[in-house]
mmCIF file of C-alpha atoms and ligand atoms in Angstrom:
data_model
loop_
_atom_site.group_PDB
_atom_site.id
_atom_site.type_symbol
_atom_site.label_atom_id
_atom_site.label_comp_id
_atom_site.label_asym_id
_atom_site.label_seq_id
_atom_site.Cartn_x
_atom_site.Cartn_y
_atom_site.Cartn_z
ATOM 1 C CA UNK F 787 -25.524 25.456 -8.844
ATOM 2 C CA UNK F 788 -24.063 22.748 -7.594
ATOM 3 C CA UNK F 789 -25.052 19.089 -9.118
ATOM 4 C CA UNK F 790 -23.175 16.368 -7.095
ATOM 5 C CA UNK F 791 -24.568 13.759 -4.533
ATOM 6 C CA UNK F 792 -24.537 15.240 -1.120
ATOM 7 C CA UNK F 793 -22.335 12.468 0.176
ATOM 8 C CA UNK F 794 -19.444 13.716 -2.384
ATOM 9 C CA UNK F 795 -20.311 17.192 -1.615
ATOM 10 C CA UNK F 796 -19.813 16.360 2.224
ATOM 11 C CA UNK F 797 -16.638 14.638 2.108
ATOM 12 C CA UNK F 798 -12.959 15.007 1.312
ATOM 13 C CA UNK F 799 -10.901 13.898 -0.807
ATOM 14 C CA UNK F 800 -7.565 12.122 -0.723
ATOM 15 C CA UNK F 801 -4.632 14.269 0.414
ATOM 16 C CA UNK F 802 -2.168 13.387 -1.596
ATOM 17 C CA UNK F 803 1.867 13.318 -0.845
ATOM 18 C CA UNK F 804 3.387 15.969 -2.141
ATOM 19 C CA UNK F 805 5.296 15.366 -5.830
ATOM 20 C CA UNK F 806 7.249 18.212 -6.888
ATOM 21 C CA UNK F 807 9.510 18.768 -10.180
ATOM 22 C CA UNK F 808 12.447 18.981 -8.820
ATOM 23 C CA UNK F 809 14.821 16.004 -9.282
ATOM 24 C CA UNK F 810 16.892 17.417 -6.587
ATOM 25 C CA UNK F 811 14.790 16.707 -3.781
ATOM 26 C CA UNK F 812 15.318 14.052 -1.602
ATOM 27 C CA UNK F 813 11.986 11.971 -1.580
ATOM 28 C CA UNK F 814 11.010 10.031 1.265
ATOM 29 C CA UNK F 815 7.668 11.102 1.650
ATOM 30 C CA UNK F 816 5.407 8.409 -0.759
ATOM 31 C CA UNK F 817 6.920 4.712 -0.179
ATOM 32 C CA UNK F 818 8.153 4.665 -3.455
ATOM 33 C CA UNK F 819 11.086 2.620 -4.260
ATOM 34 C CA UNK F 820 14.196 4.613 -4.723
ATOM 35 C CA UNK F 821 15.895 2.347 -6.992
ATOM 36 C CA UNK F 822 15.109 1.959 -11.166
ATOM 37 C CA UNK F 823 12.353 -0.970 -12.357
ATOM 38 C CA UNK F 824 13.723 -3.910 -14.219
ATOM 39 C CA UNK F 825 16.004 -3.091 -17.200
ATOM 40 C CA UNK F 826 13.506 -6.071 -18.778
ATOM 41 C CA UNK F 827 10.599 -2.762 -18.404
ATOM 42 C CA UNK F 828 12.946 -0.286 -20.747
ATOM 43 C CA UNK F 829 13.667 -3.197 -23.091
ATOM 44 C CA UNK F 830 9.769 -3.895 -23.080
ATOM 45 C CA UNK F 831 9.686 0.250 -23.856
ATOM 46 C CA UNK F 832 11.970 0.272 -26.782
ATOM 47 C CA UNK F 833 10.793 -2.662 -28.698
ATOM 48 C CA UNK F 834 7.138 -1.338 -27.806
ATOM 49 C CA UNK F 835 5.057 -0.991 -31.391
ATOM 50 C CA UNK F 836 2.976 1.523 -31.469
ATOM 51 C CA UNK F 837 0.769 0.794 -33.951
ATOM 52 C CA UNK F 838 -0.211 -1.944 -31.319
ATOM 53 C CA UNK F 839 -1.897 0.935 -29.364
ATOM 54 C CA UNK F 840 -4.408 1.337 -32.255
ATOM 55 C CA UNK F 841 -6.264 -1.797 -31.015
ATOM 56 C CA UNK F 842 -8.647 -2.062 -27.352
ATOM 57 C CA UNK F 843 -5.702 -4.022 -24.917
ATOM 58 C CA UNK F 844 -6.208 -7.407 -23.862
ATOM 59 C CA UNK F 845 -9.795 -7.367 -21.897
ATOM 60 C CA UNK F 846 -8.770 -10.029 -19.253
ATOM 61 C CA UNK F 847 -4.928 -9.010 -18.606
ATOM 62 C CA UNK F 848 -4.517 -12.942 -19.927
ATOM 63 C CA UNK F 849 -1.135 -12.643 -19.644
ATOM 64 C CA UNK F 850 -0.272 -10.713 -17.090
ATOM 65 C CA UNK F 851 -2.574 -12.979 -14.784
ATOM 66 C CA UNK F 852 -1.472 -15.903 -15.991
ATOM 67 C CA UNK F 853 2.347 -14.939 -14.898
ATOM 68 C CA UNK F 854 0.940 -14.242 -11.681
ATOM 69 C CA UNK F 855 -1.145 -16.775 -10.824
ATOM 70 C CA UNK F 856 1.796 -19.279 -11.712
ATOM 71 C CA UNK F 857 4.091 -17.401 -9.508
ATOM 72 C CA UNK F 858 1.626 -17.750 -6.526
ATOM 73 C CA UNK F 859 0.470 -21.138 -7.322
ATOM 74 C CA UNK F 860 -3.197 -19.932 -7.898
ATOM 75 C CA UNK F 861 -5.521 -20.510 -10.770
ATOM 76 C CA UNK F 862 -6.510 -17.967 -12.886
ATOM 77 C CA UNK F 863 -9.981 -17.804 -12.314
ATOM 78 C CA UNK F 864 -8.466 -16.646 -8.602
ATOM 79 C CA UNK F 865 -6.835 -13.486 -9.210
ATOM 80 C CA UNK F 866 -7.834 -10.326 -11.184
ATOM 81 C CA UNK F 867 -5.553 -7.412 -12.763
ATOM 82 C CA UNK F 868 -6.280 -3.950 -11.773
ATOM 83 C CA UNK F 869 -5.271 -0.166 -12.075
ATOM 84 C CA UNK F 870 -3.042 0.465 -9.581
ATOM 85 C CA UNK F 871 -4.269 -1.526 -5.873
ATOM 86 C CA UNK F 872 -5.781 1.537 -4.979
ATOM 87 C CA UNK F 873 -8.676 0.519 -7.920
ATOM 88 C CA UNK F 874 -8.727 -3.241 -5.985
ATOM 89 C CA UNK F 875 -9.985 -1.090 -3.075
ATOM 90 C CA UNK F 876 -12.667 0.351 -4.785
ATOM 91 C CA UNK F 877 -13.760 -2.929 -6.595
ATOM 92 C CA UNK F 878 -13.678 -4.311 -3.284
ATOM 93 C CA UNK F 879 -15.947 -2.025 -1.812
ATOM 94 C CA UNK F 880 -18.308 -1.187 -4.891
ATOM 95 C CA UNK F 881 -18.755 -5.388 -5.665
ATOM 96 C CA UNK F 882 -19.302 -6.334 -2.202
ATOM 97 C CA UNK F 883 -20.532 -3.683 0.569
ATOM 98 C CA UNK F 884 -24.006 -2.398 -0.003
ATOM 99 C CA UNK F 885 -24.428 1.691 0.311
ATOM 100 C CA UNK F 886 -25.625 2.048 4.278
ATOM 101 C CA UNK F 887 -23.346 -0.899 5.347
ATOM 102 C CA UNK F 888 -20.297 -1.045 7.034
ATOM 103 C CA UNK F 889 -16.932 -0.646 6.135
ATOM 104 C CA UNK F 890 -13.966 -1.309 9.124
ATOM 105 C CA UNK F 891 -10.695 0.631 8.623
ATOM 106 C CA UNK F 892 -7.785 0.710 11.224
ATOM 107 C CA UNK F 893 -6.538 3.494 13.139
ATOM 108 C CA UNK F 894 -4.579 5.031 12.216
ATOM 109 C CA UNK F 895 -4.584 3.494 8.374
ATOM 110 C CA UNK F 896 -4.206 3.868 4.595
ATOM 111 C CA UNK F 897 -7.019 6.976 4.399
ATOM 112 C CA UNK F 898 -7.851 5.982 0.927
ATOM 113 C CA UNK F 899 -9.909 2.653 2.324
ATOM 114 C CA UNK F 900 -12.630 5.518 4.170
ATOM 115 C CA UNK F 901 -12.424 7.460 0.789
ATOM 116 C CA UNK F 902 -13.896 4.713 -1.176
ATOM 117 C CA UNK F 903 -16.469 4.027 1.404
ATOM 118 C CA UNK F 904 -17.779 7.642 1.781
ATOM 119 C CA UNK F 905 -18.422 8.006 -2.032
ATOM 120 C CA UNK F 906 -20.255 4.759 -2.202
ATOM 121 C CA UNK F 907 -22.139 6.159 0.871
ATOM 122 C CA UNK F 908 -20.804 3.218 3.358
ATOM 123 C CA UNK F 909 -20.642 3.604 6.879
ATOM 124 C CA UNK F 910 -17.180 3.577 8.222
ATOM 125 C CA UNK F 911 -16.142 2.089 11.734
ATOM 126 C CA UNK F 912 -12.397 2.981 13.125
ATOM 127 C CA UNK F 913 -10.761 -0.403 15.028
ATOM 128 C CA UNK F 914 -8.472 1.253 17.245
ATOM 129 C CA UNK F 915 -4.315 -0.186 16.798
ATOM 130 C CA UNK F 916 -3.205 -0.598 20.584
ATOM 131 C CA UNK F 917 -0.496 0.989 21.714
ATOM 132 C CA UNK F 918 2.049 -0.789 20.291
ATOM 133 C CA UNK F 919 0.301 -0.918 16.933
ATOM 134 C CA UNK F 920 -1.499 -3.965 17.049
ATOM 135 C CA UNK F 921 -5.097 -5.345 16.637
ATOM 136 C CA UNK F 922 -7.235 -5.208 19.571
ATOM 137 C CA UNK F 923 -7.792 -8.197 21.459
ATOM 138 C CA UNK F 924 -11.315 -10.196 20.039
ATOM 139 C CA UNK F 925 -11.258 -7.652 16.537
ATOM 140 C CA UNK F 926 -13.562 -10.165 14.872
ATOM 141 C CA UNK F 927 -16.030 -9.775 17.801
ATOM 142 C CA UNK F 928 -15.986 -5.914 17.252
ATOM 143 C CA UNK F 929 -15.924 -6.365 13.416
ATOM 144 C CA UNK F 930 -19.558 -8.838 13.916
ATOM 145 C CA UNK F 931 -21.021 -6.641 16.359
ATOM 146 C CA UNK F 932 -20.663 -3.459 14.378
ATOM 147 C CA UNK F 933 -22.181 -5.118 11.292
ATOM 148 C CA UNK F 934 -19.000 -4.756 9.638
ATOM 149 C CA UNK F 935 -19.206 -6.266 5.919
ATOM 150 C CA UNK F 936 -15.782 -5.257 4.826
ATOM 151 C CA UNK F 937 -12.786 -5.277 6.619
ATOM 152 C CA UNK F 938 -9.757 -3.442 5.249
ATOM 153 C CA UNK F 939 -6.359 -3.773 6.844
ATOM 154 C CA UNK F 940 -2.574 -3.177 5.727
ATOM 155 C CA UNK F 941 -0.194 -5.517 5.998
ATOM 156 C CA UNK F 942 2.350 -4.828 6.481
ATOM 157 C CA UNK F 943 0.765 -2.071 7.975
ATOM 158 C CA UNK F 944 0.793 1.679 7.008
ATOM 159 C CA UNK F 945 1.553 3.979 8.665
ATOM 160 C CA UNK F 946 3.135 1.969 11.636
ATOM 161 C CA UNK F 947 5.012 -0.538 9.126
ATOM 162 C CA UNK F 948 3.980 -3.356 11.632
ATOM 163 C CA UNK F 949 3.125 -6.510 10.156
ATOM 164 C CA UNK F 950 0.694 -8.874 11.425
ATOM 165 C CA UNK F 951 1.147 -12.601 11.928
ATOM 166 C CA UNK F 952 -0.741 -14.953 9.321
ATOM 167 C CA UNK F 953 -2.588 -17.110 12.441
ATOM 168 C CA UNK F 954 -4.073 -13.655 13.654
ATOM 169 C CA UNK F 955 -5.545 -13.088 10.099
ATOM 170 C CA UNK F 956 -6.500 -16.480 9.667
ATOM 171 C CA UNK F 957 -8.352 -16.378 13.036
ATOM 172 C CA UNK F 958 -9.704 -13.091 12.162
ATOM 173 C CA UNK F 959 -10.998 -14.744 8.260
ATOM 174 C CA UNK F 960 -12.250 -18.019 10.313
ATOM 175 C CA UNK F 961 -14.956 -16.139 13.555
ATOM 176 C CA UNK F 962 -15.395 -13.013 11.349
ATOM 177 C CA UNK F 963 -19.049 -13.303 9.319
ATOM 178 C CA UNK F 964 -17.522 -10.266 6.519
ATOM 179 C CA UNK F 965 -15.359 -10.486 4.088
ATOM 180 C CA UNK F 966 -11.529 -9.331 4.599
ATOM 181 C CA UNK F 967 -9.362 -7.724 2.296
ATOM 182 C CA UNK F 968 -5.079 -7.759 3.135
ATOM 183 C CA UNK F 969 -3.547 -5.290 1.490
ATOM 184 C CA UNK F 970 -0.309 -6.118 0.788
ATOM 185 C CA UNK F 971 0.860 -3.152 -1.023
ATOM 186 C CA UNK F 972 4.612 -3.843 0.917
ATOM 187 C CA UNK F 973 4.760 -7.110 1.794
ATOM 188 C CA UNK F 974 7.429 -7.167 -0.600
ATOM 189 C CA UNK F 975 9.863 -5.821 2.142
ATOM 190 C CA UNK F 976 9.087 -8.268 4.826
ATOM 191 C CA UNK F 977 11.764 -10.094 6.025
ATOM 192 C CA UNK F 978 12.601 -13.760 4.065
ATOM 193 C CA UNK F 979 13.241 -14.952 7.628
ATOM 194 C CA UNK F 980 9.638 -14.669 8.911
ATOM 195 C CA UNK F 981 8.182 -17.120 6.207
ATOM 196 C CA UNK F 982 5.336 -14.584 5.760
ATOM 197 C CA UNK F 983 3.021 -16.399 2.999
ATOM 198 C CA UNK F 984 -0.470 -15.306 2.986
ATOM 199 C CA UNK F 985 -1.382 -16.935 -0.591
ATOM 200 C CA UNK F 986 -2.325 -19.881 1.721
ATOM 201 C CA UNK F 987 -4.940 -17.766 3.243
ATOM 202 C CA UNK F 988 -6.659 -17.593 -0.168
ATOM 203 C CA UNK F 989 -7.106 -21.980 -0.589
ATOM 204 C CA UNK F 990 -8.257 -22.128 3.285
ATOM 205 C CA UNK F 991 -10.648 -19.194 3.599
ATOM 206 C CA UNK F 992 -13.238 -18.025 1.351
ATOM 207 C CA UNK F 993 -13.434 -14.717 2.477
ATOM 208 C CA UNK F 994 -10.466 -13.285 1.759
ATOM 209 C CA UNK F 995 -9.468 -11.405 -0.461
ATOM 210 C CA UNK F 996 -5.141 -10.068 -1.044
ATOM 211 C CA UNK F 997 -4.343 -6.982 -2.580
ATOM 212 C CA UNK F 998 -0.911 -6.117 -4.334
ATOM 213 C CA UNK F 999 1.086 -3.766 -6.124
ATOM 214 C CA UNK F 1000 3.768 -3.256 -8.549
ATOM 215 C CA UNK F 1001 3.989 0.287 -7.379
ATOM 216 C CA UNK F 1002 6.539 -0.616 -4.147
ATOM 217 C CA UNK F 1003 8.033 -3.431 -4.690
ATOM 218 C CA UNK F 1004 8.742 -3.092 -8.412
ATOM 219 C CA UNK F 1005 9.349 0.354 -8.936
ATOM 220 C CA UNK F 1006 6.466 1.129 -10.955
ATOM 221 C CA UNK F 1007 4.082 3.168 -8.678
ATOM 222 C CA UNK F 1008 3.697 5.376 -12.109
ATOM 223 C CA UNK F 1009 2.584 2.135 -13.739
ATOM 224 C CA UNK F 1010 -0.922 1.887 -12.371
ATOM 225 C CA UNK F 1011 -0.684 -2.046 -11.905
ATOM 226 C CA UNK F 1012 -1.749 -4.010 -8.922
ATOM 227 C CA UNK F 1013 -4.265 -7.253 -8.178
ATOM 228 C CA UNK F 1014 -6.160 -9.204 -6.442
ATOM 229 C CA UNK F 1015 -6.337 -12.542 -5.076
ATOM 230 C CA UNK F 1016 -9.081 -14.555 -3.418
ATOM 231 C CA UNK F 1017 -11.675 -17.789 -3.965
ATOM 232 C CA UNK F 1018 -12.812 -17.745 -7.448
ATOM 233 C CA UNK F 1019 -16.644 -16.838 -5.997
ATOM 234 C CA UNK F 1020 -15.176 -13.530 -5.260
ATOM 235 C CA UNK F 1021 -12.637 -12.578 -8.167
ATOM 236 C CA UNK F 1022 -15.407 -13.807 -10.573
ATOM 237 C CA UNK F 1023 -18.139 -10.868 -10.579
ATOM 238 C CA UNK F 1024 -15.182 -8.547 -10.361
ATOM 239 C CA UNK F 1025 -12.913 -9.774 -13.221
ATOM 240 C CA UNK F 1026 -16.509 -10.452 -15.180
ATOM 241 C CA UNK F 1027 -19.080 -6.948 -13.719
ATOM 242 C CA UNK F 1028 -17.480 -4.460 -11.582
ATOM 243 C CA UNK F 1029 -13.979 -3.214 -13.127
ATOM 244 C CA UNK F 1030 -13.873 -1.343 -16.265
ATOM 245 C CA UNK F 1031 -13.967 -3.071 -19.327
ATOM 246 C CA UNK F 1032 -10.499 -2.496 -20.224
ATOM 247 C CA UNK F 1033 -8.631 -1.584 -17.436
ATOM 248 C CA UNK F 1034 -5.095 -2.317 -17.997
ATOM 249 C CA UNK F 1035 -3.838 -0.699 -20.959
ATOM 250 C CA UNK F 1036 -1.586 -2.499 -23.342
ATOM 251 C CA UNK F 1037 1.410 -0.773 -22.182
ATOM 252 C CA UNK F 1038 1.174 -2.040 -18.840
ATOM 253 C CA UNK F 1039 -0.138 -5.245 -19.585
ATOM 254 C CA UNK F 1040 3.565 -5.579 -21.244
ATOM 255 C CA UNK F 1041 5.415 -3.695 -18.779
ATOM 256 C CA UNK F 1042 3.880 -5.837 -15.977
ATOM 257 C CA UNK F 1043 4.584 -8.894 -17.332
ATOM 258 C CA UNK F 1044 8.539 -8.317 -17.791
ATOM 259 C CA UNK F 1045 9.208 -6.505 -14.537
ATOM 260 C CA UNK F 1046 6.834 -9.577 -12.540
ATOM 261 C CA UNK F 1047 9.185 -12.260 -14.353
ATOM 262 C CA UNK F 1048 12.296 -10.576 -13.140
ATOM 263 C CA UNK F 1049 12.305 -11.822 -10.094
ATOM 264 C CA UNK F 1050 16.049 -11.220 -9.027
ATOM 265 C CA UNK F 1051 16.546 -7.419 -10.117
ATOM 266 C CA UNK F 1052 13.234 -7.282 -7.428
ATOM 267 C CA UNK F 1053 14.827 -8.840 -5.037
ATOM 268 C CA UNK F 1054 17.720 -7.582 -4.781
ATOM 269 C CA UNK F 1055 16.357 -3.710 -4.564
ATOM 270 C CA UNK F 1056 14.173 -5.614 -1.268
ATOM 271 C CA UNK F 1057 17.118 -6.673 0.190
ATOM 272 C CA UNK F 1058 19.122 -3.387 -0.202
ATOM 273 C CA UNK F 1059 15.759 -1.965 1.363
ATOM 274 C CA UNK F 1060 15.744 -3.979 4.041
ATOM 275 C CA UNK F 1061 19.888 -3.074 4.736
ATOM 276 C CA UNK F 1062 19.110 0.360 4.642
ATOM 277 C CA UNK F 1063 16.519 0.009 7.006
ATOM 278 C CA UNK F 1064 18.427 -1.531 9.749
ATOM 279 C CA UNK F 1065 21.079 1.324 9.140
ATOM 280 C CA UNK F 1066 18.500 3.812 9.555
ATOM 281 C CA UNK F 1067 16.600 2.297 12.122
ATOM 282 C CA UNK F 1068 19.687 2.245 14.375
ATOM 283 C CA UNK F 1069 21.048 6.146 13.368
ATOM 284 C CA UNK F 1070 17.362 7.284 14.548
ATOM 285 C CA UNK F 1071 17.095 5.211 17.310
ATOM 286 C CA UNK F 1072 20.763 6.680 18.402
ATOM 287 C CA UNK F 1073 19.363 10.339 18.025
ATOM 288 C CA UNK F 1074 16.609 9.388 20.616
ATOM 289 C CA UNK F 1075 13.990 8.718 18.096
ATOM 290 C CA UNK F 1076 11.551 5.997 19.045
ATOM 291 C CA UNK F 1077 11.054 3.686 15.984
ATOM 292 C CA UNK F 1078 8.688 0.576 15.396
ATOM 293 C CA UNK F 1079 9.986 -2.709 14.289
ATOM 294 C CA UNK F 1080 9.214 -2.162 10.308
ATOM 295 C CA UNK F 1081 8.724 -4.811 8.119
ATOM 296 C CA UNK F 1082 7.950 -1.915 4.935
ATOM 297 C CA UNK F 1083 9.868 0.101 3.076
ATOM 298 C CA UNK F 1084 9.501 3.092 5.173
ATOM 299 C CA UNK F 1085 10.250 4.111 8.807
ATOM 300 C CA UNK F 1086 7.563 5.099 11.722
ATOM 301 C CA UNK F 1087 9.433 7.077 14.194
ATOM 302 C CA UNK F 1088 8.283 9.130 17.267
ATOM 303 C CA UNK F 1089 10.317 12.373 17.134
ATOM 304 C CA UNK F 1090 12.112 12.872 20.436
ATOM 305 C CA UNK F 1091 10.501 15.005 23.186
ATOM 306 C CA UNK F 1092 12.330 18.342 22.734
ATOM 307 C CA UNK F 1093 11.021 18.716 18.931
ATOM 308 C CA UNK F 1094 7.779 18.860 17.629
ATOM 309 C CA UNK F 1095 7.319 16.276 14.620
ATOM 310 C CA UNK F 1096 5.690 19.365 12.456
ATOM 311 C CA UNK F 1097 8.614 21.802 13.592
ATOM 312 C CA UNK F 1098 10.872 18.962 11.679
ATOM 313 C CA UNK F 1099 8.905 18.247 8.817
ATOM 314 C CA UNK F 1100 8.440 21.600 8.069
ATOM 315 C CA UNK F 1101 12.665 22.295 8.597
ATOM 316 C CA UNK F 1102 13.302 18.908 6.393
ATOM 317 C CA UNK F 1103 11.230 20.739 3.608
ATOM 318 C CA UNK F 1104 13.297 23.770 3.661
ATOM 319 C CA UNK F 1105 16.413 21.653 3.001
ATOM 320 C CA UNK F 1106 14.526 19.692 0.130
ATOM 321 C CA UNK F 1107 13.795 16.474 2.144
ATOM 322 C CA UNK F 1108 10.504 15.827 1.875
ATOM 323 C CA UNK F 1109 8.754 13.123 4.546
ATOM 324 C CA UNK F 1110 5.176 12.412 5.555
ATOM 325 C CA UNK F 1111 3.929 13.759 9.216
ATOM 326 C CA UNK F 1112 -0.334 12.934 9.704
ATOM 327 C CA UNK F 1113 -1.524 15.346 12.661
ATOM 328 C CA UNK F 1114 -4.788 13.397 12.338
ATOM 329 C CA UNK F 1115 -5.519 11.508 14.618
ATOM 330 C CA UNK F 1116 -3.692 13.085 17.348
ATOM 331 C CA UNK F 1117 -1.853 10.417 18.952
ATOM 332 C CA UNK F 1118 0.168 10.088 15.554
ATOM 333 C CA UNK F 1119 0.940 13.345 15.100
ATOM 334 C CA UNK F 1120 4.957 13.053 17.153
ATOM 335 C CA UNK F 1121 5.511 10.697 14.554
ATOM 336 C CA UNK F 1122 6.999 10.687 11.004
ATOM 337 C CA UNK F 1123 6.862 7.957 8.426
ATOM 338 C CA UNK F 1124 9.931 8.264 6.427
ATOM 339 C CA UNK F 1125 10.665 6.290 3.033
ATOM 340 C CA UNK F 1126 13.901 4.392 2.895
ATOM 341 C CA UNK F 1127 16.040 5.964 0.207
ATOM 342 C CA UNK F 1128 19.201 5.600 -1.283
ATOM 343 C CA UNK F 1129 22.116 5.149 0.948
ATOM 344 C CA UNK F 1130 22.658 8.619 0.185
ATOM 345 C CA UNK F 1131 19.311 9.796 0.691
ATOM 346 C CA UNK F 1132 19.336 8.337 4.033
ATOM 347 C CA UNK F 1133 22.681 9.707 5.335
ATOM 348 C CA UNK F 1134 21.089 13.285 4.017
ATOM 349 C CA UNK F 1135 18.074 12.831 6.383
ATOM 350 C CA UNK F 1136 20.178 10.970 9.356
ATOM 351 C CA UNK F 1137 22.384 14.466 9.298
ATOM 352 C CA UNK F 1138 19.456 16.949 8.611
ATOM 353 C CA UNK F 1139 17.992 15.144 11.770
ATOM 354 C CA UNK F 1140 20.939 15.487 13.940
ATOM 355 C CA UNK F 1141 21.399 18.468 13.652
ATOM 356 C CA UNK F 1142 17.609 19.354 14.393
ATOM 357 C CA UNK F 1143 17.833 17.361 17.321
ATOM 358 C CA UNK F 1144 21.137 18.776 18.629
ATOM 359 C CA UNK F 1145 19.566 22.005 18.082
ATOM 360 C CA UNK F 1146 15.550 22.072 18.878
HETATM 361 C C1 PLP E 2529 0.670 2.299 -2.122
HETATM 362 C C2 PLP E 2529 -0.457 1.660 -1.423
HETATM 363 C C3 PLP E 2529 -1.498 0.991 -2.101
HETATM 364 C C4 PLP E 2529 -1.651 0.848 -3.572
HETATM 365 O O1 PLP E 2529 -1.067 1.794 -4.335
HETATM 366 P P1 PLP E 2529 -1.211 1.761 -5.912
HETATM 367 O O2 PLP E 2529 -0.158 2.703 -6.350
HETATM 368 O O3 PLP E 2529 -2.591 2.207 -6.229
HETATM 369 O O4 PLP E 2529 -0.969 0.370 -6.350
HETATM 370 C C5 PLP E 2529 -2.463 0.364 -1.364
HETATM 371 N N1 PLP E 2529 -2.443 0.397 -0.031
HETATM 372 C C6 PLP E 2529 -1.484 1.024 0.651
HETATM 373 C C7 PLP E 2529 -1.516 0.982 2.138
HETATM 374 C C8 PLP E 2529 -0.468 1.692 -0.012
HETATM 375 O O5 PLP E 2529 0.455 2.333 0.690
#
């Protein structure tokens, strides 16, 4: 006998990268940061009393949002702590989109957004990236047509590492009658230059709502620590009916708070990122590889025409390098999003890959 809802019994679950044991191999298949969190975390660690653990954490996260809201120049009342961004997603969807309504993803996306939907039973409706990875022209007029409640996109976006410009967002928040949630899980990696500030979408439209992570940017994807940011009218039933009661244990709460603060170890592991980016970028593109501009911490690159993306994925694996290939949908499956890694990391893919290119 089986007991769950027919929805859940219907769909799939999340497909997760893989994680193995071994410390040996090389890792660029999850978007994690290769380099260690804040020495300010394994301070937090070893001073960390345990007997504190005895007691229910801080309901609210006080602290942890208060940092943050200071750092963005938000109120309080405007942001709200939760496990991990992935569990923003869900709040998002479970708080605002009725079962039966609509839920917009991109295509090719995050799959996790449609996950959410299906087991609160929410229709889901694909927007189509053009070619080059961008929003169709008029999205807002496909998002109001379709009914579309929610509207989920990345950006930066995953997989294509594209990121979108704030005025086509805004425009997007301003004709679009839904609500619209950025996730920013790497706009940590974006480029200083391009002045990319979206916590001035929040003050100028009501309907928007900005997801991030510690788990990139900070090195502390085993953490479980990410927020959300929007009007006050939409963090409120969140932070107040929708999340779990406590849902940031104490350990994070601490953990958070020290790694947020330090500000320049952060940095700097961005803008080593970012170098070893360009350096990869231009050893792919030199093996005939077609890459997108990325503004993430990972690469999207079209294999060359005499391999099959799958062929060297699979021969990667053999040699312990581990990187993501999606055959679904179709027209992504040439590609392969790989992780920036340690300068040595990298040059270990960049010669695995031309060799496999020399010889198909
Ligand atoms: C990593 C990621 C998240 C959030 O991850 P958490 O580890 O749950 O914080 C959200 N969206 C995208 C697109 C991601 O890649």
């Amino acid at each position: 006998m089986r007991y769950e809802r027919p929805n859940i019994a219907a769909m799939r679950g999340y497909s997760y990268g893989e994680q193995p044991s071994d410390s040996a191999v090389v890792k660029l298949n999850t978007n994690e940061n290769p380099y260690p969190p804040s020495p300010k975390v394994a301070q937090v660690l070893r001073d960390f009393d345990v007997e504190t653990l005895r007691r229910y954490p801080d309901a609210t996260a006080s602290g942890v949002r208060r940092t943050i809201s200071q750092q963005f120049g938000l109120d309080p009342s405007e942001t709200v702590i939760t496990n991990g961004g992935d569990e923003g997603i869900r709040l998002a969807v479970n708080t605002f989109v009725d079962p039966g309504e609509c839920v917009a993803v991109t295509s090719p996306g995050y799959s996790l957004y449609s996950i959410v939907a299906a087991v609160h039973q929410c229709e889901v409706y694909e927007v189509a990236l053009t070619d080059e990875w961008q929003l169709p022209e008029k999205t807002s007029n496909l998002l109001n047509e379709q009914g579309v409640k929610l509207f989920c996109i990345e950006n930066p976006h995953s997989p294509t590492g594209a990121l979108f410009p704030l005025h086509a967002l805004a425009e997007i928040a301003e004709s679009f009658s839904g609500l619209v949630l950025i996730d920013e899980a790497y706009v940590d990696f974006v480029d200083p230059a391009l002045s990319h500030d979206t916590a001035k979408l929040v003050a100028a439209h009501d309907n928007v709502l900005i997801l991030r992570t510690l788990s990139k940017g900070h090195s502390l994807a085993g953490l479980r620590l990410g927020w959300l940011m929007g009007h006050r009218d939409l963090i409120e039933p969140i932070a107040t009916k929708t999340r779990d009661s406590y849902n940031i244990d104490t350990i994070a709460q601490r953990v958070a708070a020290a790694a947020i603060q330090d500000t320049g170890h952060a940095h700097e592991t961005w803008q080593r990122i970012r170098a070893e980016r360009s350096k990869l970028e231009c050893s792919l593109i030199g093996m005939g590889f077609h890459v997108a501009n990325s503004q993430t911490n990972f690469l999207w690159a079209r294999c060359p025409p005499q391999v099959d993306a799958d062929t060297i994925y699979e021969r990667l694996r053999r040699q312990n390098i581990l990187v993501r290939h999606f055959s679904d949908p179709p027209r992504i499956s040439q590609f392969l999003r790989i992780t920036i890694g340690t300068p040595k990391q990298n040059e270990l893919l960049a010669t695995a890959l031309s060799q496999m290119v020399a010889d198909p």
